[in-house]
Amino acid sequence: MKINAIALAFALIATPAMASSNENSNSVVDSDNPYFSDQDRYSDINEFVGQGNSAFDSMIAEDNKANTIITTVDGKQVAISDDSKSSLADDWKAGFDLQCVDWKITGGCIWLKFEGFTVSVKTSLKVSHYSPDAIVEVFHNIDDTPTSYAKLNNKIAKSLGNSLFSKVALKGNKMNNNDSEGDGFHDVHVMGNPLISMHDSIIGTMYNNIGYCDSGATPFKTYMHSFTDVEWRLGIWETVNAFRYAYMSITDKAKVQVNDYDANPAGALWGSLYPRIGTTENPSPFIGAAISALRAGVLVTNSSGIHTLTKMKGSTDGKQFFNNKVDLQNGKWKVLLPKKFAGEQCSTMPFKGISNYSGTNEPESNSRNYVLQLWRQYICCERKGSYIGGW
């Protein structure tokens, strides 16, 4: 067998140098990309209607209709957008944020390629970026959820949940807690972004010649719904682990507690990742909803204990992928609802500008419905043989 020793030696010599140069690399946007200047034009989902995809056109038309209110102004009927709901147009615009995509080269991979009786060493670039994989609804009343496109999923979950929880005596206030004392408990629904395939198609085209990692999320798929998860309400396994969580809060606080140190040097505590249940302690409705969404996002991408859910897997497009779990340091969030806060940030929690010395500047939601877009980080290399290492 013939081994390309020169290529292997070059790869091994280049490894420490490349690692050093990327060690302190900053997150940047490829502003030279020709698509970047056209971001606003491409962020309007209506630009993609009428391109020959009748199913897509029908879905957008139905969603627009569901999110339109007919009202009377100066004696005339006019159609206005329903700001109490989140639409597919909101989802699409937020998903076309290149600052949030944050594409960059982070290293490389080394491969052994077998061809007949010869073996050669190949290398490929390792790239990193974020993808808007999921929509997380947070609500109090399943009969008044914040997205029309998840209506069928919520209807199925309600039917299953009513049947399930009636058997464990949990029907009632905690099934639909639409009252002033229920702010501490939130229901959640984690759903594969309905537009993730379109996102991959357009955003991926920008970087595909260099490297891009296709999403592993399935559009419209429910990965977790609290109406079918007994553990979200009872917290049996989470309670068993309470002492471990308490120990982690002391020894490794940054991994379990969400603190806003920008608002307060001592830390404005938003809440804890654990226990991963629907009850939160923060009196702020928005912050409580954000912590609930974070817990759900962690559950569907990590070990889940005895929670009832489907794990959100990585991509299967043939590349070499690396871990893309969500936790307090990994994964980003965008708020889609309330709309007056929508699209302002794309970051790990806490969001800037919410906490202050006197309390919060939180965006209000009269319906107490919230929608967040979950961005998972992807790191991948183009596969060129058998993976043996990288940098």
mmCIF file of C-alpha atoms in Angstrom:
data_model
loop_
_atom_site.group_PDB
_atom_site.id
_atom_site.type_symbol
_atom_site.label_atom_id
_atom_site.label_comp_id
_atom_site.label_asym_id
_atom_site.label_seq_id
_atom_site.Cartn_x
_atom_site.Cartn_y
_atom_site.Cartn_z
ATOM 1 C CA MET A 1 0.000 0.000 0.000
ATOM 2 C CA LYS A 2 1.156 3.547 -0.756
ATOM 3 C CA ILE A 3 0.670 6.193 1.911
ATOM 4 C CA ASN A 4 0.933 9.849 0.964
ATOM 5 C CA ALA A 5 3.575 10.609 3.599
ATOM 6 C CA ILE A 6 4.118 14.195 2.431
ATOM 7 C CA ALA A 7 0.437 15.063 2.867
ATOM 8 C CA LEU A 8 0.343 13.375 6.267
ATOM 9 C CA ALA A 9 3.467 15.214 7.436
ATOM 10 C CA PHE A 10 2.076 18.538 6.226
ATOM 11 C CA ALA A 11 -1.206 17.925 8.029
ATOM 12 C CA LEU A 12 0.543 17.060 11.280
ATOM 13 C CA ILE A 13 2.884 20.056 11.054
ATOM 14 C CA ALA A 14 0.025 22.423 10.209
ATOM 15 C CA THR A 15 -2.141 21.187 13.070
ATOM 16 C CA PRO A 16 -0.624 23.201 15.941
ATOM 17 C CA ALA A 17 -0.290 26.321 13.807
ATOM 18 C CA MET A 18 -3.900 26.170 12.676
ATOM 19 C CA ALA A 19 -5.085 25.430 16.195
ATOM 20 C CA SER A 20 -3.165 28.436 17.497
ATOM 21 C CA SER A 21 -4.519 30.780 14.855
ATOM 22 C CA ASN A 22 -8.098 29.709 15.565
ATOM 23 C CA GLU A 23 -7.789 29.615 19.334
ATOM 24 C CA ASN A 24 -8.585 33.301 19.707
ATOM 25 C CA SER A 25 -10.628 33.768 16.550
ATOM 26 C CA ASN A 26 -13.621 36.060 16.883
ATOM 27 C CA SER A 27 -17.088 35.374 15.578
ATOM 28 C CA VAL A 28 -17.350 37.327 12.352
ATOM 29 C CA VAL A 29 -19.718 37.636 9.429
ATOM 30 C CA ASP A 30 -18.360 37.142 5.945
ATOM 31 C CA SER A 31 -19.213 40.689 4.904
ATOM 32 C CA ASP A 32 -17.518 40.197 1.523
ATOM 33 C CA ASN A 33 -20.124 37.584 0.672
ATOM 34 C CA PRO A 34 -22.260 38.987 -2.201
ATOM 35 C CA TYR A 35 -25.415 37.866 -0.411
ATOM 36 C CA PHE A 36 -24.682 39.968 2.662
ATOM 37 C CA SER A 37 -25.696 43.304 1.126
ATOM 38 C CA ASP A 38 -28.957 41.740 -0.069
ATOM 39 C CA GLN A 39 -29.885 40.330 3.345
ATOM 40 C CA ASP A 40 -32.929 42.590 3.768
ATOM 41 C CA ARG A 41 -34.282 41.674 0.332
ATOM 42 C CA TYR A 42 -33.881 37.969 0.967
ATOM 43 C CA SER A 43 -35.394 38.234 4.440
ATOM 44 C CA ASP A 44 -38.906 38.819 3.044
ATOM 45 C CA ILE A 45 -40.617 35.456 2.651
ATOM 46 C CA ASN A 46 -43.079 36.892 0.123
ATOM 47 C CA GLU A 47 -40.182 37.153 -2.348
ATOM 48 C CA PHE A 48 -40.269 33.349 -2.540
ATOM 49 C CA VAL A 49 -43.984 32.985 -3.163
ATOM 50 C CA GLY A 50 -45.026 32.238 -6.751
ATOM 51 C CA GLN A 51 -41.838 30.395 -7.688
ATOM 52 C CA GLY A 52 -43.621 27.184 -8.662
ATOM 53 C CA ASN A 53 -43.906 25.510 -5.244
ATOM 54 C CA SER A 54 -47.676 25.337 -4.761
ATOM 55 C CA ALA A 55 -47.462 23.622 -1.361
ATOM 56 C CA PHE A 56 -45.192 26.379 -0.041
ATOM 57 C CA ASP A 57 -47.424 29.116 -1.512
ATOM 58 C CA SER A 58 -50.500 27.558 0.082
ATOM 59 C CA MET A 59 -48.787 27.266 3.476
ATOM 60 C CA ILE A 60 -47.740 30.932 3.456
ATOM 61 C CA ALA A 61 -51.173 32.119 2.288
ATOM 62 C CA GLU A 62 -52.915 30.129 5.025
ATOM 63 C CA ASP A 63 -50.524 31.424 7.681
ATOM 64 C CA ASN A 64 -50.934 35.035 6.519
ATOM 65 C CA LYS A 65 -54.697 34.678 6.712
ATOM 66 C CA ALA A 66 -54.542 33.203 10.210
ATOM 67 C CA ASN A 67 -52.370 36.099 11.398
ATOM 68 C CA THR A 68 -54.507 38.888 9.959
ATOM 69 C CA ILE A 69 -57.171 40.842 11.849
ATOM 70 C CA ILE A 70 -59.980 42.649 10.055
ATOM 71 C CA THR A 71 -60.821 45.880 11.841
ATOM 72 C CA THR A 72 -62.601 49.150 11.121
ATOM 73 C CA VAL A 73 -60.687 52.405 10.738
ATOM 74 C CA ASP A 74 -62.546 55.620 9.849
ATOM 75 C CA GLY A 75 -65.549 53.591 8.822
ATOM 76 C CA LYS A 76 -63.547 51.344 6.496
ATOM 77 C CA GLN A 77 -62.526 47.736 6.996
ATOM 78 C CA VAL A 78 -58.765 47.210 6.929
ATOM 79 C CA ALA A 79 -56.556 44.172 7.454
ATOM 80 C CA ILE A 80 -53.753 44.448 10.019
ATOM 81 C CA SER A 81 -51.189 41.997 11.350
ATOM 82 C CA ASP A 82 -52.051 40.229 14.606
ATOM 83 C CA ASP A 83 -49.166 41.214 16.880
ATOM 84 C CA SER A 84 -50.275 38.704 19.519
ATOM 85 C CA LYS A 85 -49.289 35.820 17.221
ATOM 86 C CA SER A 86 -46.040 34.763 15.579
ATOM 87 C CA SER A 87 -46.141 34.031 11.851
ATOM 88 C CA LEU A 88 -44.014 32.149 9.354
ATOM 89 C CA ALA A 89 -42.908 35.534 8.004
ATOM 90 C CA ASP A 90 -41.472 36.332 11.462
ATOM 91 C CA ASP A 91 -39.729 32.964 11.552
ATOM 92 C CA TRP A 92 -38.253 33.424 8.088
ATOM 93 C CA LYS A 93 -36.970 36.949 8.651
ATOM 94 C CA ALA A 94 -35.292 35.961 11.933
ATOM 95 C CA GLY A 95 -33.748 32.896 10.279
ATOM 96 C CA PHE A 96 -32.083 35.015 7.609
ATOM 97 C CA ASP A 97 -29.866 36.868 10.064
ATOM 98 C CA LEU A 98 -26.296 36.344 8.832
ATOM 99 C CA GLN A 99 -24.917 37.754 12.072
ATOM 100 C CA CYS A 100 -26.656 34.874 13.819
ATOM 101 C CA VAL A 101 -25.527 32.308 11.237
ATOM 102 C CA ASP A 102 -21.977 33.276 12.257
ATOM 103 C CA TRP A 103 -20.247 31.123 9.621
ATOM 104 C CA LYS A 104 -16.475 30.675 10.010
ATOM 105 C CA ILE A 105 -13.606 28.265 9.393
ATOM 106 C CA THR A 106 -12.438 26.716 12.661
ATOM 107 C CA GLY A 107 -9.860 24.100 11.596
ATOM 108 C CA GLY A 108 -9.641 21.002 9.485
ATOM 109 C CA CYS A 109 -10.054 17.221 9.370
ATOM 110 C CA ILE A 110 -7.621 14.496 8.283
ATOM 111 C CA TRP A 111 -8.817 11.464 6.335
ATOM 112 C CA LEU A 112 -7.375 8.205 5.060
ATOM 113 C CA LYS A 113 -8.676 7.389 1.601
ATOM 114 C CA PHE A 114 -8.362 3.801 0.369
ATOM 115 C CA GLU A 115 -8.257 3.327 -3.393
ATOM 116 C CA GLY A 116 -7.430 -0.194 -4.492
ATOM 117 C CA PHE A 117 -4.042 -1.030 -2.950
ATOM 118 C CA THR A 118 -3.102 2.560 -2.147
ATOM 119 C CA VAL A 119 -3.872 4.736 0.833
ATOM 120 C CA SER A 120 -3.639 8.514 0.657
ATOM 121 C CA VAL A 121 -4.133 11.256 3.211
ATOM 122 C CA LYS A 122 -6.794 13.877 2.514
ATOM 123 C CA THR A 123 -7.745 17.014 4.372
ATOM 124 C CA SER A 124 -10.887 19.142 4.432
ATOM 125 C CA LEU A 125 -11.874 22.358 6.147
ATOM 126 C CA LYS A 126 -13.791 22.314 9.401
ATOM 127 C CA VAL A 127 -16.507 24.973 9.418
ATOM 128 C CA SER A 128 -18.799 26.229 12.142
ATOM 129 C CA HIS A 129 -22.127 28.041 11.966
ATOM 130 C CA TYR A 130 -25.545 28.245 13.577
ATOM 131 C CA SER A 131 -28.849 27.059 12.158
ATOM 132 C CA PRO A 132 -32.414 28.034 13.255
ATOM 133 C CA ASP A 133 -33.434 24.436 13.881
ATOM 134 C CA ALA A 134 -36.466 24.783 16.124
ATOM 135 C CA ILE A 135 -39.366 26.933 17.210
ATOM 136 C CA VAL A 136 -40.215 26.841 20.917
ATOM 137 C CA GLU A 137 -43.689 27.942 21.964
ATOM 138 C CA VAL A 138 -44.225 28.832 25.624
ATOM 139 C CA PHE A 139 -47.832 29.256 26.727
ATOM 140 C CA HIS A 140 -50.383 28.867 29.507
ATOM 141 C CA ASN A 141 -53.467 27.811 27.571
ATOM 142 C CA ILE A 142 -53.275 25.184 24.838
ATOM 143 C CA ASP A 143 -56.487 26.550 23.325
ATOM 144 C CA ASP A 144 -54.689 29.868 22.728
ATOM 145 C CA THR A 145 -51.204 29.011 21.468
ATOM 146 C CA PRO A 146 -49.055 31.647 19.729
ATOM 147 C CA THR A 147 -48.443 30.097 16.273
ATOM 148 C CA SER A 148 -51.044 29.059 13.733
ATOM 149 C CA TYR A 149 -48.677 26.684 11.904
ATOM 150 C CA ALA A 150 -48.364 24.497 15.032
ATOM 151 C CA LYS A 151 -52.136 24.260 15.503
ATOM 152 C CA LEU A 152 -52.387 20.609 14.417
ATOM 153 C CA ASN A 153 -49.443 19.539 16.607
ATOM 154 C CA ASN A 154 -51.003 21.228 19.632
ATOM 155 C CA LYS A 155 -54.393 19.683 18.913
ATOM 156 C CA ILE A 156 -52.880 16.181 18.844
ATOM 157 C CA ALA A 157 -50.856 16.855 22.008
ATOM 158 C CA LYS A 158 -53.952 18.141 23.797
ATOM 159 C CA SER A 159 -55.872 14.982 22.977
ATOM 160 C CA LEU A 160 -53.015 12.730 24.080
ATOM 161 C CA GLY A 161 -52.358 14.815 27.179
ATOM 162 C CA ASN A 162 -55.947 14.871 28.366
ATOM 163 C CA SER A 163 -56.059 11.103 28.065
ATOM 164 C CA LEU A 164 -52.691 10.608 29.760
ATOM 165 C CA PHE A 165 -53.028 13.066 32.614
ATOM 166 C CA SER A 166 -56.573 12.059 33.481
ATOM 167 C CA LYS A 167 -55.033 8.743 34.508
ATOM 168 C CA VAL A 168 -52.581 10.426 36.895
ATOM 169 C CA ALA A 169 -55.018 12.959 38.379
ATOM 170 C CA LEU A 170 -53.317 15.992 36.822
ATOM 171 C CA LYS A 171 -56.155 17.433 34.802
ATOM 172 C CA GLY A 172 -57.308 20.884 35.768
ATOM 173 C CA ASN A 173 -55.344 23.995 36.514
ATOM 174 C CA LYS A 174 -51.974 22.620 35.448
ATOM 175 C CA MET A 175 -53.314 21.439 32.142
ATOM 176 C CA ASN A 176 -54.698 24.883 31.267
ATOM 177 C CA ASN A 177 -53.353 27.348 33.787
ATOM 178 C CA ASN A 178 -54.701 30.546 32.250
ATOM 179 C CA ASP A 179 -55.027 32.424 35.527
ATOM 180 C CA SER A 180 -53.096 35.148 37.324
ATOM 181 C CA GLU A 181 -51.510 32.693 39.756
ATOM 182 C CA GLY A 182 -50.167 30.410 37.023
ATOM 183 C CA ASP A 183 -47.231 32.511 35.828
ATOM 184 C CA GLY A 184 -44.790 30.233 37.604
ATOM 185 C CA PHE A 185 -45.692 27.266 35.396
ATOM 186 C CA HIS A 186 -45.262 27.177 31.618
ATOM 187 C CA ASP A 187 -46.202 24.666 28.962
ATOM 188 C CA VAL A 188 -43.758 24.281 26.086
ATOM 189 C CA HIS A 189 -43.768 22.898 22.565
ATOM 190 C CA VAL A 190 -40.477 22.296 20.708
ATOM 191 C CA MET A 191 -41.057 21.961 16.983
ATOM 192 C CA GLY A 192 -38.726 21.560 14.025
ATOM 193 C CA ASN A 193 -38.568 24.883 12.194
ATOM 194 C CA PRO A 194 -41.169 24.684 9.382
ATOM 195 C CA LEU A 195 -38.817 26.637 7.089
ATOM 196 C CA ILE A 196 -35.516 24.939 7.897
ATOM 197 C CA SER A 197 -35.278 23.245 4.483
ATOM 198 C CA MET A 198 -35.679 26.603 2.722
ATOM 199 C CA HIS A 199 -33.119 28.097 5.078
ATOM 200 C CA ASP A 200 -30.594 25.382 4.223
ATOM 201 C CA SER A 201 -31.266 25.815 0.528
ATOM 202 C CA ILE A 202 -30.631 29.572 0.477
ATOM 203 C CA ILE A 203 -28.114 30.152 3.263
ATOM 204 C CA GLY A 204 -26.272 26.945 2.400
ATOM 205 C CA THR A 205 -25.799 28.110 -1.182
ATOM 206 C CA MET A 206 -23.786 31.065 0.073
ATOM 207 C CA TYR A 207 -21.130 28.895 1.685
ATOM 208 C CA ASN A 208 -21.508 25.504 0.042
ATOM 209 C CA ASN A 209 -18.367 25.813 -2.107
ATOM 210 C CA ILE A 210 -16.287 26.245 1.058
ATOM 211 C CA GLY A 211 -18.362 24.217 3.483
ATOM 212 C CA TYR A 212 -21.789 24.179 5.060
ATOM 213 C CA CYS A 213 -23.481 21.799 7.504
ATOM 214 C CA ASP A 214 -27.073 20.945 6.647
ATOM 215 C CA SER A 215 -29.560 20.945 9.516
ATOM 216 C CA GLY A 216 -30.655 17.723 11.187
ATOM 217 C CA ALA A 217 -34.049 19.127 12.222
ATOM 218 C CA THR A 218 -37.270 17.905 10.589
ATOM 219 C CA PRO A 219 -39.780 20.628 9.627
ATOM 220 C CA PHE A 220 -43.019 20.629 11.677
ATOM 221 C CA LYS A 221 -41.896 17.675 13.790
ATOM 222 C CA THR A 222 -42.775 17.867 17.490
ATOM 223 C CA TYR A 223 -39.671 16.975 19.501
ATOM 224 C CA MET A 224 -41.223 17.739 22.868
ATOM 225 C CA HIS A 225 -44.648 18.778 24.079
ATOM 226 C CA SER A 226 -45.258 19.296 27.779
ATOM 227 C CA PHE A 227 -48.848 18.081 27.433
ATOM 228 C CA THR A 228 -47.508 14.579 26.830
ATOM 229 C CA ASP A 229 -44.605 14.734 29.307
ATOM 230 C CA VAL A 230 -45.542 13.702 32.858
ATOM 231 C CA GLU A 231 -42.046 14.567 34.069
ATOM 232 C CA TRP A 232 -42.462 18.243 33.040
ATOM 233 C CA ARG A 233 -45.231 18.461 35.655
ATOM 234 C CA LEU A 234 -44.222 15.933 38.325
ATOM 235 C CA GLY A 235 -40.428 16.191 38.119
ATOM 236 C CA ILE A 236 -39.863 12.703 39.547
ATOM 237 C CA TRP A 237 -36.388 12.139 38.120
ATOM 238 C CA GLU A 238 -35.508 15.810 38.441
ATOM 239 C CA THR A 239 -36.353 15.703 42.156
ATOM 240 C CA VAL A 240 -34.205 12.615 42.662
ATOM 241 C CA ASN A 241 -31.293 14.566 41.193
ATOM 242 C CA ALA A 242 -32.005 17.685 43.257
ATOM 243 C CA PHE A 243 -28.938 17.245 45.479
ATOM 244 C CA ARG A 244 -26.650 16.833 42.465
ATOM 245 C CA TYR A 245 -28.100 19.975 40.917
ATOM 246 C CA ALA A 246 -27.592 21.869 44.187
ATOM 247 C CA TYR A 247 -23.956 20.748 44.285
ATOM 248 C CA MET A 248 -23.450 21.872 40.687
ATOM 249 C CA SER A 249 -24.874 25.294 41.573
ATOM 250 C CA ILE A 250 -22.027 25.682 44.051
ATOM 251 C CA THR A 251 -19.136 24.060 42.194
ATOM 252 C CA ASP A 252 -19.955 25.001 38.575
ATOM 253 C CA LYS A 253 -22.496 27.803 38.709
ATOM 254 C CA ALA A 254 -21.911 28.962 35.116
ATOM 255 C CA LYS A 255 -23.199 25.640 33.779
ATOM 256 C CA VAL A 256 -26.466 25.606 35.701
ATOM 257 C CA GLN A 257 -27.469 29.185 36.511
ATOM 258 C CA VAL A 258 -28.486 31.996 34.153
ATOM 259 C CA ASN A 259 -27.141 35.245 35.609
ATOM 260 C CA ASP A 260 -27.102 38.693 34.021
ATOM 261 C CA TYR A 261 -23.829 40.205 35.211
ATOM 262 C CA ASP A 262 -24.128 43.140 32.795
ATOM 263 C CA ALA A 263 -27.201 44.394 34.627
ATOM 264 C CA ASN A 264 -25.773 43.769 38.073
ATOM 265 C CA PRO A 265 -22.143 43.005 39.024
ATOM 266 C CA ALA A 266 -23.440 40.601 41.662
ATOM 267 C CA GLY A 267 -25.598 38.901 39.040
ATOM 268 C CA ALA A 268 -29.284 39.323 38.276
ATOM 269 C CA LEU A 269 -30.461 35.723 38.570
ATOM 270 C CA TRP A 270 -32.839 34.649 35.810
ATOM 271 C CA GLY A 271 -33.120 31.084 36.994
ATOM 272 C CA SER A 272 -31.534 27.661 36.930
ATOM 273 C CA LEU A 273 -31.333 25.089 34.181
ATOM 274 C CA TYR A 274 -32.308 22.518 36.787
ATOM 275 C CA PRO A 275 -34.706 21.068 37.672
ATOM 276 C CA ARG A 276 -35.905 20.720 34.089
ATOM 277 C CA ILE A 277 -39.602 21.109 34.805
ATOM 278 C CA GLY A 278 -42.307 23.617 33.899
ATOM 279 C CA THR A 279 -42.191 25.564 37.158
ATOM 280 C CA THR A 280 -39.849 28.561 37.348
ATOM 281 C CA GLU A 281 -39.123 30.782 40.331
ATOM 282 C CA ASN A 282 -38.517 34.134 38.624
ATOM 283 C CA PRO A 283 -41.576 36.415 38.995
ATOM 284 C CA SER A 284 -40.976 37.900 35.524
ATOM 285 C CA PRO A 285 -43.319 36.240 32.972
ATOM 286 C CA PHE A 286 -40.854 36.810 30.111
ATOM 287 C CA ILE A 287 -37.815 35.524 32.015
ATOM 288 C CA GLY A 288 -39.773 32.535 33.306
ATOM 289 C CA ALA A 289 -40.816 31.712 29.739
ATOM 290 C CA ALA A 290 -37.224 32.070 28.508
ATOM 291 C CA ILE A 291 -35.918 29.696 31.195
ATOM 292 C CA SER A 292 -38.663 27.189 30.303
ATOM 293 C CA ALA A 293 -37.670 27.365 26.624
ATOM 294 C CA LEU A 294 -34.012 26.873 27.557
ATOM 295 C CA ARG A 295 -34.796 23.787 29.619
ATOM 296 C CA ALA A 296 -36.820 22.300 26.771
ATOM 297 C CA GLY A 297 -34.048 23.049 24.248
ATOM 298 C CA VAL A 298 -31.505 21.318 26.465
ATOM 299 C CA LEU A 299 -33.782 18.315 26.919
ATOM 300 C CA VAL A 300 -34.286 17.638 23.205
ATOM 301 C CA THR A 301 -30.546 17.853 22.426
ATOM 302 C CA ASN A 302 -29.066 16.142 25.515
ATOM 303 C CA SER A 303 -29.834 13.258 27.845
ATOM 304 C CA SER A 304 -33.427 13.547 28.948
ATOM 305 C CA GLY A 305 -33.837 11.353 32.036
ATOM 306 C CA ILE A 306 -37.406 10.031 31.965
ATOM 307 C CA HIS A 307 -38.881 12.916 29.983
ATOM 308 C CA THR A 308 -41.142 11.949 27.093
ATOM 309 C CA LEU A 309 -39.649 13.429 23.927
ATOM 310 C CA THR A 310 -37.874 12.726 20.657
ATOM 311 C CA LYS A 311 -34.229 13.718 20.566
ATOM 312 C CA MET A 312 -33.270 16.224 17.887
ATOM 313 C CA LYS A 313 -30.475 14.508 16.002
ATOM 314 C CA GLY A 314 -27.625 15.893 13.948
ATOM 315 C CA SER A 315 -27.513 16.018 10.182
ATOM 316 C CA THR A 316 -27.239 12.933 7.973
ATOM 317 C CA ASP A 317 -25.881 14.616 4.846
ATOM 318 C CA GLY A 318 -22.679 12.546 4.768
ATOM 319 C CA LYS A 319 -20.237 14.924 6.422
ATOM 320 C CA GLN A 320 -18.288 14.409 9.627
ATOM 321 C CA PHE A 321 -20.221 16.149 12.394
ATOM 322 C CA PHE A 322 -19.285 17.147 15.892
ATOM 323 C CA ASN A 323 -21.437 17.641 18.979
ATOM 324 C CA ASN A 324 -24.188 20.250 18.597
ATOM 325 C CA LYS A 325 -25.956 20.013 21.941
ATOM 326 C CA VAL A 326 -27.622 23.012 23.545
ATOM 327 C CA ASP A 327 -26.723 24.230 27.027
ATOM 328 C CA LEU A 328 -25.968 27.540 28.741
ATOM 329 C CA GLN A 329 -22.852 28.119 26.629
ATOM 330 C CA ASN A 330 -23.915 26.442 23.363
ATOM 331 C CA GLY A 331 -26.845 27.353 21.181
ATOM 332 C CA LYS A 332 -28.410 30.745 20.528
ATOM 333 C CA TRP A 333 -31.906 32.133 20.923
ATOM 334 C CA LYS A 334 -33.985 34.710 19.082
ATOM 335 C CA VAL A 335 -37.283 36.035 20.417
ATOM 336 C CA LEU A 336 -40.085 36.025 17.842
ATOM 337 C CA LEU A 337 -42.895 36.962 20.221
ATOM 338 C CA PRO A 338 -43.476 39.551 21.727
ATOM 339 C CA LYS A 339 -42.863 41.255 18.396
ATOM 340 C CA LYS A 340 -41.560 44.499 19.862
ATOM 341 C CA PHE A 341 -38.558 42.520 21.084
ATOM 342 C CA ALA A 342 -38.367 40.237 18.059
ATOM 343 C CA GLY A 343 -35.118 39.933 16.168
ATOM 344 C CA GLU A 344 -33.156 42.316 18.377
ATOM 345 C CA GLN A 345 -30.774 39.704 19.709
ATOM 346 C CA CYS A 346 -29.330 36.330 18.879
ATOM 347 C CA SER A 347 -27.429 35.040 21.865
ATOM 348 C CA THR A 348 -27.235 32.628 24.715
ATOM 349 C CA MET A 349 -29.297 33.598 27.732
ATOM 350 C CA PRO A 350 -29.626 36.032 29.416
ATOM 351 C CA PHE A 351 -30.671 38.583 26.799
ATOM 352 C CA LYS A 352 -29.170 42.033 27.230
ATOM 353 C CA GLY A 353 -31.333 44.917 28.391
ATOM 354 C CA ILE A 354 -33.974 42.865 30.197
ATOM 355 C CA SER A 355 -32.712 42.984 33.789
ATOM 356 C CA ASN A 356 -31.815 46.184 35.631
ATOM 357 C CA TYR A 357 -31.274 47.322 39.203
ATOM 358 C CA SER A 358 -34.952 48.031 39.797
ATOM 359 C CA GLY A 359 -36.330 44.879 38.202
ATOM 360 C CA THR A 360 -36.783 44.264 34.488
ATOM 361 C CA ASN A 361 -37.416 46.008 31.190
ATOM 362 C CA GLU A 362 -39.078 42.890 29.881
ATOM 363 C CA PRO A 363 -41.233 42.961 26.751
ATOM 364 C CA GLU A 364 -44.833 42.545 27.848
ATOM 365 C CA SER A 365 -47.247 39.977 26.455
ATOM 366 C CA ASN A 366 -50.878 40.349 27.448
ATOM 367 C CA SER A 367 -51.577 36.814 26.269
ATOM 368 C CA ARG A 368 -48.531 35.510 28.190
ATOM 369 C CA ASN A 369 -47.579 33.660 25.020
ATOM 370 C CA TYR A 370 -43.966 33.607 23.874
ATOM 371 C CA VAL A 371 -42.152 32.192 20.856
ATOM 372 C CA LEU A 372 -38.389 31.689 20.635
ATOM 373 C CA GLN A 373 -36.272 30.472 17.762
ATOM 374 C CA LEU A 374 -33.547 28.011 18.755
ATOM 375 C CA TRP A 375 -30.276 28.109 16.817
ATOM 376 C CA ARG A 376 -28.010 25.070 17.160
ATOM 377 C CA GLN A 377 -24.310 25.258 16.418
ATOM 378 C CA TYR A 378 -23.029 22.955 13.680
ATOM 379 C CA ILE A 379 -19.386 22.007 13.205
ATOM 380 C CA CYS A 380 -18.554 19.716 10.286
ATOM 381 C CA CYS A 381 -16.018 18.659 7.673
ATOM 382 C CA GLU A 382 -16.568 17.330 4.184
ATOM 383 C CA ARG A 383 -15.998 13.577 4.312
ATOM 384 C CA LYS A 384 -13.069 12.407 2.170
ATOM 385 C CA GLY A 385 -12.389 8.947 3.561
ATOM 386 C CA SER A 386 -11.974 7.424 7.011
ATOM 387 C CA TYR A 387 -11.714 10.085 9.711
ATOM 388 C CA ILE A 388 -8.468 9.857 11.715
ATOM 389 C CA GLY A 389 -8.311 13.252 13.435
ATOM 390 C CA GLY A 390 -8.322 16.972 13.002
ATOM 391 C CA TRP A 391 -7.603 20.360 14.511
#
